[in-house]
């Protein structure tokens, strides 16, 4: 599809550059990693998700991963880690039971150290869930490997019940500019501003499969779930097709979409108000989230765990909503469930936020990282297993003289992208 160069009013809008072949486009999005650095990991690593080999099963403080290249993005999946290099190569390590590493790990212990995924194209963004990984190339093609699961087990990836141990191309009618993964679903924003989803839809996280068909697609079968299809957002007076998206973010079982006009839509699990809906019923189709409608607030990032969400506004202020147990909202001891975004205090202005299942992180514009929530898996970097009900600044020898660029948190581990202060 030929693409015209777009002019952007908002930073989030996709950018397209024409290249020599008129049919080829180069895609860009504000979420693509630009700054290169190194990877630090912490938490539990019993299946190799820390990338330190067969002898190291946990890290109480951030520790450096040995990688062959500089890294521009790191993503912590359920029990695996994905790193994207500044040259567009993908490296993975951790649990490979269902093919989430996308490479051959028959050699004993090879899954526990970084290994390169066999992809020829240049990758510009990666995402990861419990048992799957996705990669977006610079021409807007998406590759995927691993498997999606539901409450009854593996449902497949692109074909019913079939896992993919090596990268496979996702069939899409137009270039993609942004990908995001929940535990078992993938959401994509296309160049034209359409939203596509695939994977498990039991909790409504696909935004396009009615409740009656949410158990493995009903009579139409798993193809209904696994073949990416458009999610329809309704605009003024309930009209479909007019609303275009510029960004998307996933929690474990839910999805946030940002429209060109700056409206926020949500769908999926809402049992603890983690979407900001008034009801706790599952949202099987997109709902415009009025709790984010504020003329003075521009939302730039969302991240979700199992039952909570953390959001970032353009001023660098961090908000949380949803379940409060174990301190994951960061609102202080004794905080209760929140049904709308509530300000998290005690930090400098933030540049990004991240959630694990029951933990939360904020990276400040100065390059520090704050953590709060469940301490059980040592993901917070305090060195202890105590829960933290308010933000605590992460410290450690490997953080000295380094700035944190981004954070990502999986089921039991956390990964940080950092760079040396003198390079800043």
CSV table of C-alpha atoms in Angstrom, one decimal:
chain,number,residue,atom,x,y,z
A,1,UNK,CA,0.0,0.0,0.0
A,2,UNK,CA,1.7,3.3,-1.0
A,3,UNK,CA,2.1,5.6,1.9
A,4,UNK,CA,2.3,9.4,2.0
A,5,UNK,CA,4.5,11.1,4.5
A,6,UNK,CA,2.4,12.1,7.4
A,7,UNK,CA,2.5,15.2,9.4
A,8,UNK,CA,2.1,14.7,13.1
A,9,UNK,CA,0.3,16.8,15.6
A,10,UNK,CA,0.8,14.4,18.4
A,11,UNK,CA,4.1,12.7,19.2
A,12,UNK,CA,2.4,9.3,19.2
A,13,UNK,CA,1.4,9.3,15.5
A,14,UNK,CA,3.1,6.8,13.3
A,15,UNK,CA,5.6,8.2,10.8
A,16,UNK,CA,6.3,6.7,7.4
A,17,UNK,CA,9.3,7.2,5.2
A,18,UNK,CA,9.2,6.3,1.6
A,19,UNK,CA,12.1,4.2,0.5
A,20,UNK,CA,13.4,3.3,-3.0
A,21,UNK,CA,10.8,0.5,-3.6
A,22,UNK,CA,7.5,2.4,-3.8
A,23,UNK,CA,5.7,-0.6,-2.3
A,24,UNK,CA,8.0,-0.7,0.7
A,25,UNK,CA,7.6,1.5,3.7
A,26,UNK,CA,9.7,2.1,6.7
A,27,UNK,CA,7.6,2.3,9.8
A,28,UNK,CA,8.3,4.3,12.9
A,29,UNK,CA,6.4,5.0,16.2
A,30,UNK,CA,7.3,6.9,19.3
A,31,UNK,CA,7.4,3.7,21.3
A,32,UNK,CA,10.2,2.2,19.2
A,33,UNK,CA,13.5,2.1,21.2
A,34,UNK,CA,15.9,4.8,20.2
A,35,UNK,CA,18.6,4.8,22.9
A,36,UNK,CA,21.0,1.9,23.1
A,37,UNK,CA,22.3,0.5,26.4
A,38,UNK,CA,22.8,-2.6,28.5
A,39,UNK,CA,20.4,-5.0,30.2
A,40,UNK,CA,20.1,-5.5,34.0
A,41,UNK,CA,17.9,-8.3,35.5
A,42,UNK,CA,16.6,-9.2,38.9
A,43,UNK,CA,14.2,-11.5,40.6
A,44,UNK,CA,13.7,-15.2,40.1
A,45,UNK,CA,15.4,-17.1,37.3
A,46,UNK,CA,14.9,-20.8,37.9
A,47,UNK,CA,14.1,-21.4,34.2
A,48,UNK,CA,16.9,-19.1,32.8
A,49,UNK,CA,14.9,-15.9,32.5
A,50,UNK,CA,17.8,-14.0,34.0
A,51,UNK,CA,20.2,-15.1,31.3
A,52,UNK,CA,22.9,-16.0,33.7
A,53,UNK,CA,23.2,-19.7,32.9
A,54,UNK,CA,22.4,-22.8,34.8
A,55,UNK,CA,23.9,-21.9,38.2
A,56,UNK,CA,22.2,-18.6,39.0
A,57,UNK,CA,18.5,-18.9,40.0
A,58,UNK,CA,17.9,-15.5,41.6
A,59,UNK,CA,19.2,-12.0,41.9
A,60,UNK,CA,18.2,-9.7,44.8
A,61,UNK,CA,19.8,-6.7,43.1
A,62,UNK,CA,20.1,-5.7,39.4
A,63,UNK,CA,22.8,-7.7,37.6
A,64,UNK,CA,24.3,-7.2,34.2
A,65,UNK,CA,23.4,-9.7,31.3
A,66,UNK,CA,26.2,-10.5,28.9
A,67,UNK,CA,24.9,-9.7,25.4
A,68,UNK,CA,26.9,-9.4,22.1
A,69,UNK,CA,25.3,-6.1,21.1
A,70,UNK,CA,23.9,-2.9,22.5
A,71,UNK,CA,20.2,-3.2,23.3
A,72,UNK,CA,17.4,-0.7,22.5
A,73,UNK,CA,14.5,-2.6,24.1
A,74,UNK,CA,14.1,-5.3,26.7
A,75,UNK,CA,10.9,-7.1,27.5
A,76,UNK,CA,10.2,-9.5,30.3
A,77,UNK,CA,7.7,-12.2,29.4
A,78,UNK,CA,6.0,-14.6,31.8
A,79,UNK,CA,9.1,-16.7,32.2
A,80,UNK,CA,11.4,-15.5,29.4
A,81,UNK,CA,13.2,-12.4,28.3
A,82,UNK,CA,13.5,-10.7,24.9
A,83,UNK,CA,16.2,-8.2,23.9
A,84,UNK,CA,16.3,-6.1,20.7
A,85,UNK,CA,19.7,-4.9,19.6
A,86,UNK,CA,20.4,-1.5,17.9
A,87,UNK,CA,21.1,-3.4,14.7
A,88,UNK,CA,17.6,-5.1,14.7
A,89,UNK,CA,18.6,-8.5,16.0
A,90,UNK,CA,16.5,-10.3,18.7
A,91,UNK,CA,18.0,-12.3,21.6
A,92,UNK,CA,16.0,-14.5,23.9
A,93,UNK,CA,16.5,-16.5,27.1
A,94,UNK,CA,14.3,-18.4,29.6
A,95,UNK,CA,11.6,-21.0,29.4
A,96,UNK,CA,11.2,-22.5,26.0
A,97,UNK,CA,8.6,-25.2,26.8
A,98,UNK,CA,6.1,-23.8,24.2
A,99,UNK,CA,8.6,-22.1,21.8
A,100,UNK,CA,8.6,-18.6,23.3
A,101,UNK,CA,12.4,-18.3,22.6
A,102,UNK,CA,11.9,-18.7,18.8
A,103,UNK,CA,15.2,-20.6,18.4
A,104,UNK,CA,16.7,-24.1,18.8
A,105,UNK,CA,17.5,-24.9,22.4
A,106,UNK,CA,18.2,-28.7,22.1
A,107,UNK,CA,21.7,-28.1,23.5
A,108,UNK,CA,21.5,-28.5,27.3
A,109,UNK,CA,21.5,-25.1,29.0
A,110,UNK,CA,21.3,-23.1,25.8
A,111,UNK,CA,17.9,-21.6,26.9
A,112,UNK,CA,19.5,-20.1,30.0
A,113,UNK,CA,21.8,-17.7,28.2
A,114,UNK,CA,21.1,-15.2,25.4
A,115,UNK,CA,20.7,-16.7,22.0
A,116,UNK,CA,19.8,-15.1,18.6
A,117,UNK,CA,16.5,-15.6,17.0
A,118,UNK,CA,16.8,-16.6,13.3
A,119,UNK,CA,15.1,-13.5,11.7
A,120,UNK,CA,16.6,-12.0,8.6
A,121,UNK,CA,14.7,-8.7,8.6
A,122,UNK,CA,15.6,-5.7,10.8
A,123,UNK,CA,13.3,-5.7,13.9
A,124,UNK,CA,12.2,-2.4,15.4
A,125,UNK,CA,10.0,-3.5,18.3
A,126,UNK,CA,9.4,-6.7,20.4
A,127,UNK,CA,6.6,-7.8,22.7
A,128,UNK,CA,6.2,-10.9,24.9
A,129,UNK,CA,3.5,-12.6,26.9
A,130,UNK,CA,3.4,-15.8,29.0
A,131,UNK,CA,4.4,-18.2,26.3
A,132,UNK,CA,4.7,-16.1,23.1
A,133,UNK,CA,6.9,-13.5,21.6
A,134,UNK,CA,6.2,-11.0,18.7
A,135,UNK,CA,8.6,-8.9,16.6
A,136,UNK,CA,7.8,-6.0,14.3
A,137,UNK,CA,10.2,-5.3,11.4
A,138,UNK,CA,11.1,-1.9,9.9
A,139,UNK,CA,8.7,-2.5,7.0
A,140,UNK,CA,5.7,-3.1,9.2
A,141,UNK,CA,5.7,-7.0,9.1
A,142,UNK,CA,5.0,-8.9,12.3
A,143,UNK,CA,6.5,-12.2,13.2
A,144,UNK,CA,5.4,-14.4,16.1
A,145,UNK,CA,6.6,-17.6,17.9
A,146,UNK,CA,5.5,-19.7,20.9
A,147,UNK,CA,1.9,-20.3,21.8
A,148,UNK,CA,-1.2,-18.7,23.3
A,149,UNK,CA,-3.0,-20.4,26.1
A,150,UNK,CA,-6.5,-20.3,27.7
A,151,UNK,CA,-7.8,-21.8,30.9
A,152,UNK,CA,-7.7,-25.2,29.3
A,153,UNK,CA,-4.2,-25.1,27.9
A,154,UNK,CA,-2.5,-24.3,24.6
A,155,UNK,CA,-4.8,-22.9,21.9
A,156,UNK,CA,-2.1,-22.4,19.3
A,157,UNK,CA,-0.6,-19.3,17.7
A,158,UNK,CA,-1.7,-18.9,14.1
A,159,UNK,CA,-3.1,-22.3,13.6
A,160,UNK,CA,-5.4,-24.1,16.1
A,161,UNK,CA,-3.5,-26.1,18.8
A,162,UNK,CA,-0.2,-25.7,17.0
A,163,UNK,CA,2.8,-24.1,18.7
A,164,UNK,CA,5.5,-22.4,16.6
A,165,UNK,CA,9.1,-22.9,17.8
A,166,UNK,CA,10.5,-20.6,15.1
A,167,UNK,CA,9.3,-17.2,13.9
A,168,UNK,CA,6.2,-17.2,11.6
A,169,UNK,CA,4.8,-14.3,9.7
A,170,UNK,CA,1.5,-12.9,10.9
A,171,UNK,CA,-1.0,-12.4,8.0
A,172,UNK,CA,-1.9,-8.7,7.9
A,173,UNK,CA,-3.4,-6.6,5.1
A,174,UNK,CA,-1.3,-3.5,5.8
A,175,UNK,CA,1.9,-2.5,7.6
A,176,UNK,CA,1.9,-2.4,11.4
A,177,UNK,CA,3.5,0.4,13.4
A,178,UNK,CA,3.1,-0.8,17.0
A,179,UNK,CA,2.7,-4.2,18.8
A,180,UNK,CA,1.7,-5.0,22.4
A,181,UNK,CA,1.3,-8.3,24.2
A,182,UNK,CA,-0.8,-9.4,27.1
A,183,UNK,CA,-0.3,-12.7,28.8
A,184,UNK,CA,-2.0,-14.6,25.9
A,185,UNK,CA,-3.0,-12.0,23.4
A,186,UNK,CA,-1.4,-9.7,20.8
A,187,UNK,CA,-2.7,-6.3,19.7
A,188,UNK,CA,-1.4,-4.4,16.7
A,189,UNK,CA,-1.9,-0.8,15.4
A,190,UNK,CA,-1.6,-0.4,11.6
A,191,UNK,CA,-0.4,2.4,9.5
A,192,UNK,CA,-3.9,3.5,8.7
A,193,UNK,CA,-4.8,3.5,12.4
A,194,UNK,CA,-6.7,0.2,12.7
A,195,UNK,CA,-6.5,-2.0,15.6
A,196,UNK,CA,-6.1,-5.8,15.1
A,197,UNK,CA,-6.1,-8.5,17.8
A,198,UNK,CA,-5.4,-12.2,18.1
A,199,UNK,CA,-5.0,-14.8,20.9
A,200,UNK,CA,-7.1,-15.8,23.9
A,201,UNK,CA,-10.4,-13.9,24.2
A,202,UNK,CA,-11.9,-15.5,27.4
A,203,UNK,CA,-11.6,-12.3,29.4
A,204,UNK,CA,-12.6,-10.0,26.5
A,205,UNK,CA,-9.1,-8.9,25.9
A,206,UNK,CA,-9.4,-9.2,22.1
A,207,UNK,CA,-12.2,-6.6,22.0
A,208,UNK,CA,-13.9,-8.3,19.1
A,209,UNK,CA,-15.2,-11.7,20.2
A,210,UNK,CA,-18.6,-11.8,22.0
A,211,UNK,CA,-18.9,-13.6,25.3
A,212,UNK,CA,-20.9,-16.4,23.6
A,213,UNK,CA,-17.9,-17.3,21.4
A,214,UNK,CA,-15.1,-16.5,23.9
A,215,UNK,CA,-14.5,-20.1,24.8
A,216,UNK,CA,-12.3,-21.2,21.8
A,217,UNK,CA,-14.4,-19.4,19.3
A,218,UNK,CA,-17.6,-21.3,19.7
A,219,UNK,CA,-18.9,-23.1,16.6
A,220,UNK,CA,-16.5,-21.2,14.4
A,221,UNK,CA,-13.6,-22.6,16.3
A,222,UNK,CA,-10.1,-21.3,17.2
A,223,UNK,CA,-9.6,-19.5,13.8
A,224,UNK,CA,-11.9,-16.8,15.1
A,225,UNK,CA,-9.4,-16.2,17.9
A,226,UNK,CA,-6.1,-16.8,16.2
A,227,UNK,CA,-6.5,-15.0,12.8
A,228,UNK,CA,-5.9,-11.3,13.5
A,229,UNK,CA,-9.1,-9.3,12.9
A,230,UNK,CA,-10.1,-5.6,13.3
A,231,UNK,CA,-11.3,-4.3,16.6
A,232,UNK,CA,-14.1,-1.8,15.9
A,233,UNK,CA,-14.1,1.3,18.0
A,234,UNK,CA,-17.3,3.3,18.1
A,235,UNK,CA,-17.2,7.1,17.9
A,236,UNK,CA,-19.8,9.8,17.9
A,237,UNK,CA,-23.4,8.4,18.0
A,238,UNK,CA,-22.1,4.9,17.9
A,239,UNK,CA,-20.7,5.0,14.4
A,240,UNK,CA,-18.0,2.5,13.6
A,241,UNK,CA,-15.1,2.9,11.3
A,242,UNK,CA,-14.4,6.6,11.9
A,243,UNK,CA,-12.2,6.1,15.0
A,244,UNK,CA,-8.5,5.7,14.3
A,245,UNK,CA,-5.9,4.5,16.8
A,246,UNK,CA,-2.4,5.8,17.3
A,247,UNK,CA,-1.3,3.6,20.3
A,248,UNK,CA,-2.2,0.5,22.2
A,249,UNK,CA,-1.1,-1.0,25.6
A,250,UNK,CA,-1.8,-4.4,27.2
A,251,UNK,CA,-2.3,-5.6,30.8
A,252,UNK,CA,-2.3,-9.3,31.5
A,253,UNK,CA,-5.9,-9.8,30.5
A,254,UNK,CA,-7.0,-6.4,29.1
A,255,UNK,CA,-6.2,-3.7,26.6
A,256,UNK,CA,-6.0,0.1,26.4
A,257,UNK,CA,-6.3,1.9,23.0
A,258,UNK,CA,-5.5,5.5,22.4
A,259,UNK,CA,-7.3,7.2,19.5
A,260,UNK,CA,-6.1,10.0,17.2
A,261,UNK,CA,-8.3,12.4,19.1
A,262,UNK,CA,-6.7,11.4,22.4
A,263,UNK,CA,-9.7,9.3,23.7
A,264,UNK,CA,-8.9,6.2,25.7
A,265,UNK,CA,-10.8,2.9,25.0
A,266,UNK,CA,-10.5,-0.3,27.1
A,267,UNK,CA,-11.6,-3.9,26.9
A,268,UNK,CA,-11.0,-7.1,28.8
A,269,UNK,CA,-11.0,-8.1,32.4
A,270,UNK,CA,-12.3,-5.4,34.7
A,271,UNK,CA,-13.0,-7.4,37.9
A,272,UNK,CA,-11.1,-4.9,40.1
A,273,UNK,CA,-11.9,-1.8,38.1
A,274,UNK,CA,-8.4,-2.0,36.4
A,275,UNK,CA,-9.9,-0.6,33.2
A,276,UNK,CA,-11.5,2.3,35.1
A,277,UNK,CA,-15.0,1.2,34.2
A,278,UNK,CA,-17.9,1.8,36.6
A,279,UNK,CA,-18.8,-1.9,36.4
A,280,UNK,CA,-16.6,-4.9,37.2
A,281,UNK,CA,-18.1,-6.9,34.4
A,282,UNK,CA,-15.8,-8.2,31.6
A,283,UNK,CA,-15.8,-5.8,28.6
A,284,UNK,CA,-16.0,-8.0,25.5
A,285,UNK,CA,-16.1,-4.9,23.2
A,286,UNK,CA,-14.3,-1.6,23.5
A,287,UNK,CA,-15.6,0.9,25.9
A,288,UNK,CA,-14.7,4.6,25.9
A,289,UNK,CA,-13.2,5.2,29.3
A,290,UNK,CA,-14.6,8.4,30.7
A,291,UNK,CA,-12.4,8.3,33.8
A,292,UNK,CA,-9.5,9.3,31.6
A,293,UNK,CA,-11.5,12.2,30.0
A,294,UNK,CA,-9.9,15.4,31.4
A,295,UNK,CA,-9.3,18.4,29.3
A,296,UNK,CA,-6.0,19.2,31.1
A,297,UNK,CA,-4.6,15.6,31.1
A,298,UNK,CA,-2.9,14.0,28.1
A,299,UNK,CA,-2.2,10.3,28.6
A,300,UNK,CA,1.0,9.0,27.1
A,301,UNK,CA,1.4,5.5,28.5
A,302,UNK,CA,-0.5,2.6,30.2
A,303,UNK,CA,0.7,-0.6,31.6
A,304,UNK,CA,-1.2,-3.4,33.3
A,305,UNK,CA,-0.6,-6.4,35.6
A,306,UNK,CA,-3.1,-9.1,36.4
A,307,UNK,CA,-5.6,-6.9,38.2
A,308,UNK,CA,-4.2,-3.3,38.2
A,309,UNK,CA,-3.0,-0.6,35.9
A,310,UNK,CA,-0.5,2.2,36.0
A,311,UNK,CA,-0.8,5.2,33.7
A,312,UNK,CA,1.5,8.1,32.8
A,313,UNK,CA,0.5,11.6,31.7
A,314,UNK,CA,2.4,14.1,29.6
A,315,UNK,CA,3.5,16.0,32.7
A,316,UNK,CA,5.3,12.9,34.0
A,317,UNK,CA,2.7,12.2,36.8
A,318,UNK,CA,2.0,8.5,37.5
A,319,UNK,CA,-1.5,7.2,38.4
A,320,UNK,CA,-2.8,3.8,39.4
A,321,UNK,CA,-6.1,2.0,39.6
A,322,UNK,CA,-7.5,-1.5,40.2
A,323,UNK,CA,-6.6,-4.0,42.9
A,324,UNK,CA,-4.7,-2.7,45.9
A,325,UNK,CA,-3.4,-5.9,47.6
A,326,UNK,CA,0.3,-6.2,48.3
A,327,UNK,CA,0.8,-2.5,47.6
A,328,UNK,CA,0.7,-2.7,43.8
A,329,UNK,CA,-1.0,0.7,43.5
A,330,UNK,CA,1.7,2.5,45.3
A,331,UNK,CA,-0.8,4.5,47.3
A,332,UNK,CA,0.5,3.7,50.8
A,333,UNK,CA,-0.3,1.2,53.5
A,334,UNK,CA,-3.9,0.3,53.7
A,335,UNK,CA,-4.9,1.7,50.3
A,336,UNK,CA,-8.0,0.2,48.9
A,337,UNK,CA,-9.1,-0.7,45.3
A,338,UNK,CA,-9.5,2.3,43.0
A,339,UNK,CA,-12.0,2.6,40.1
A,340,UNK,CA,-10.3,5.6,38.5
A,341,UNK,CA,-6.7,6.8,38.0
A,342,UNK,CA,-5.3,8.0,41.4
A,343,UNK,CA,-2.1,10.0,41.7
A,344,UNK,CA,1.0,8.1,43.0
A,345,UNK,CA,3.2,10.4,45.0
A,346,UNK,CA,6.8,10.4,46.3
A,347,UNK,CA,8.6,10.4,42.9
A,348,UNK,CA,10.2,12.8,40.5
A,349,UNK,CA,8.4,13.2,37.1
A,350,UNK,CA,8.4,9.9,35.2
A,351,UNK,CA,9.3,9.1,31.6
A,352,UNK,CA,7.8,5.6,31.5
A,353,UNK,CA,5.8,3.1,33.6
A,354,UNK,CA,5.7,-0.8,33.7
A,355,UNK,CA,3.7,-3.5,35.5
A,356,UNK,CA,4.3,-7.1,36.4
A,357,UNK,CA,1.6,-9.4,37.7
A,358,UNK,CA,1.5,-7.7,41.2
A,359,UNK,CA,4.3,-5.1,41.0
A,360,UNK,CA,4.7,-1.7,39.4
A,361,UNK,CA,7.6,0.5,38.2
A,362,UNK,CA,8.2,4.1,37.2
A,363,UNK,CA,11.3,5.3,35.4
A,364,UNK,CA,12.0,9.0,36.1
A,365,UNK,CA,13.1,11.5,33.5
A,366,UNK,CA,16.4,11.7,35.4
A,367,UNK,CA,17.0,8.0,35.0
A,368,UNK,CA,16.1,6.5,38.4
A,369,UNK,CA,13.6,3.7,38.8
A,370,UNK,CA,11.0,3.3,41.5
A,371,UNK,CA,9.3,0.0,42.4
A,372,UNK,CA,6.3,-1.0,44.6
A,373,UNK,CA,4.1,-4.0,45.1
A,374,UNK,CA,4.6,-7.6,46.0
A,375,UNK,CA,8.1,-8.4,47.1
A,376,UNK,CA,7.9,-12.2,47.0
A,377,UNK,CA,9.9,-12.8,43.9
A,378,UNK,CA,12.6,-10.2,44.6
A,379,UNK,CA,11.4,-8.2,41.6
A,380,UNK,CA,11.5,-4.8,43.4
A,381,UNK,CA,15.3,-4.7,43.9
A,382,UNK,CA,15.0,-3.9,47.6
A,383,UNK,CA,16.9,-7.1,48.4
A,384,UNK,CA,14.1,-8.2,50.6
A,385,UNK,CA,10.8,-10.1,50.1
A,386,UNK,CA,8.7,-7.5,51.9
A,387,UNK,CA,5.8,-5.9,50.0
A,388,UNK,CA,6.2,-2.2,49.3
A,389,UNK,CA,3.1,0.0,49.6
A,390,UNK,CA,4.7,3.2,48.3
A,391,UNK,CA,7.4,3.8,45.6
A,392,UNK,CA,10.9,2.9,46.7
A,393,UNK,CA,13.9,4.0,44.6
A,394,UNK,CA,15.9,1.0,43.3
A,395,UNK,CA,19.6,0.9,44.2
A,396,UNK,CA,22.4,-1.5,43.5
A,397,UNK,CA,26.1,-1.6,42.4
A,398,UNK,CA,25.1,-2.0,38.8
A,399,UNK,CA,22.9,1.1,38.9
A,400,UNK,CA,25.7,3.3,40.1
A,401,UNK,CA,26.9,5.7,37.4
A,402,UNK,CA,24.1,4.4,35.1
A,403,UNK,CA,20.7,5.9,34.1
A,404,UNK,CA,17.7,3.7,33.6
A,405,UNK,CA,16.0,4.1,30.3
A,406,UNK,CA,13.0,1.7,30.6
A,407,UNK,CA,11.8,-1.1,32.9
A,408,UNK,CA,9.8,-4.3,32.1
A,409,UNK,CA,8.4,-6.9,34.5
A,410,UNK,CA,7.4,-10.5,33.9
A,411,UNK,CA,5.9,-13.2,36.0
A,412,UNK,CA,8.8,-13.4,38.5
A,413,UNK,CA,11.6,-11.2,37.2
A,414,UNK,CA,12.3,-7.7,36.1
A,415,UNK,CA,14.5,-6.3,33.4
A,416,UNK,CA,16.0,-2.8,33.1
A,417,UNK,CA,17.5,-1.1,30.1
A,418,UNK,CA,20.3,1.2,31.3
A,419,UNK,CA,23.2,3.2,29.9
A,420,UNK,CA,26.3,4.7,31.4
A,421,UNK,CA,25.9,8.3,32.7
A,422,UNK,CA,28.8,9.6,30.6
A,423,UNK,CA,27.0,8.5,27.5
A,424,UNK,CA,23.9,10.5,28.5
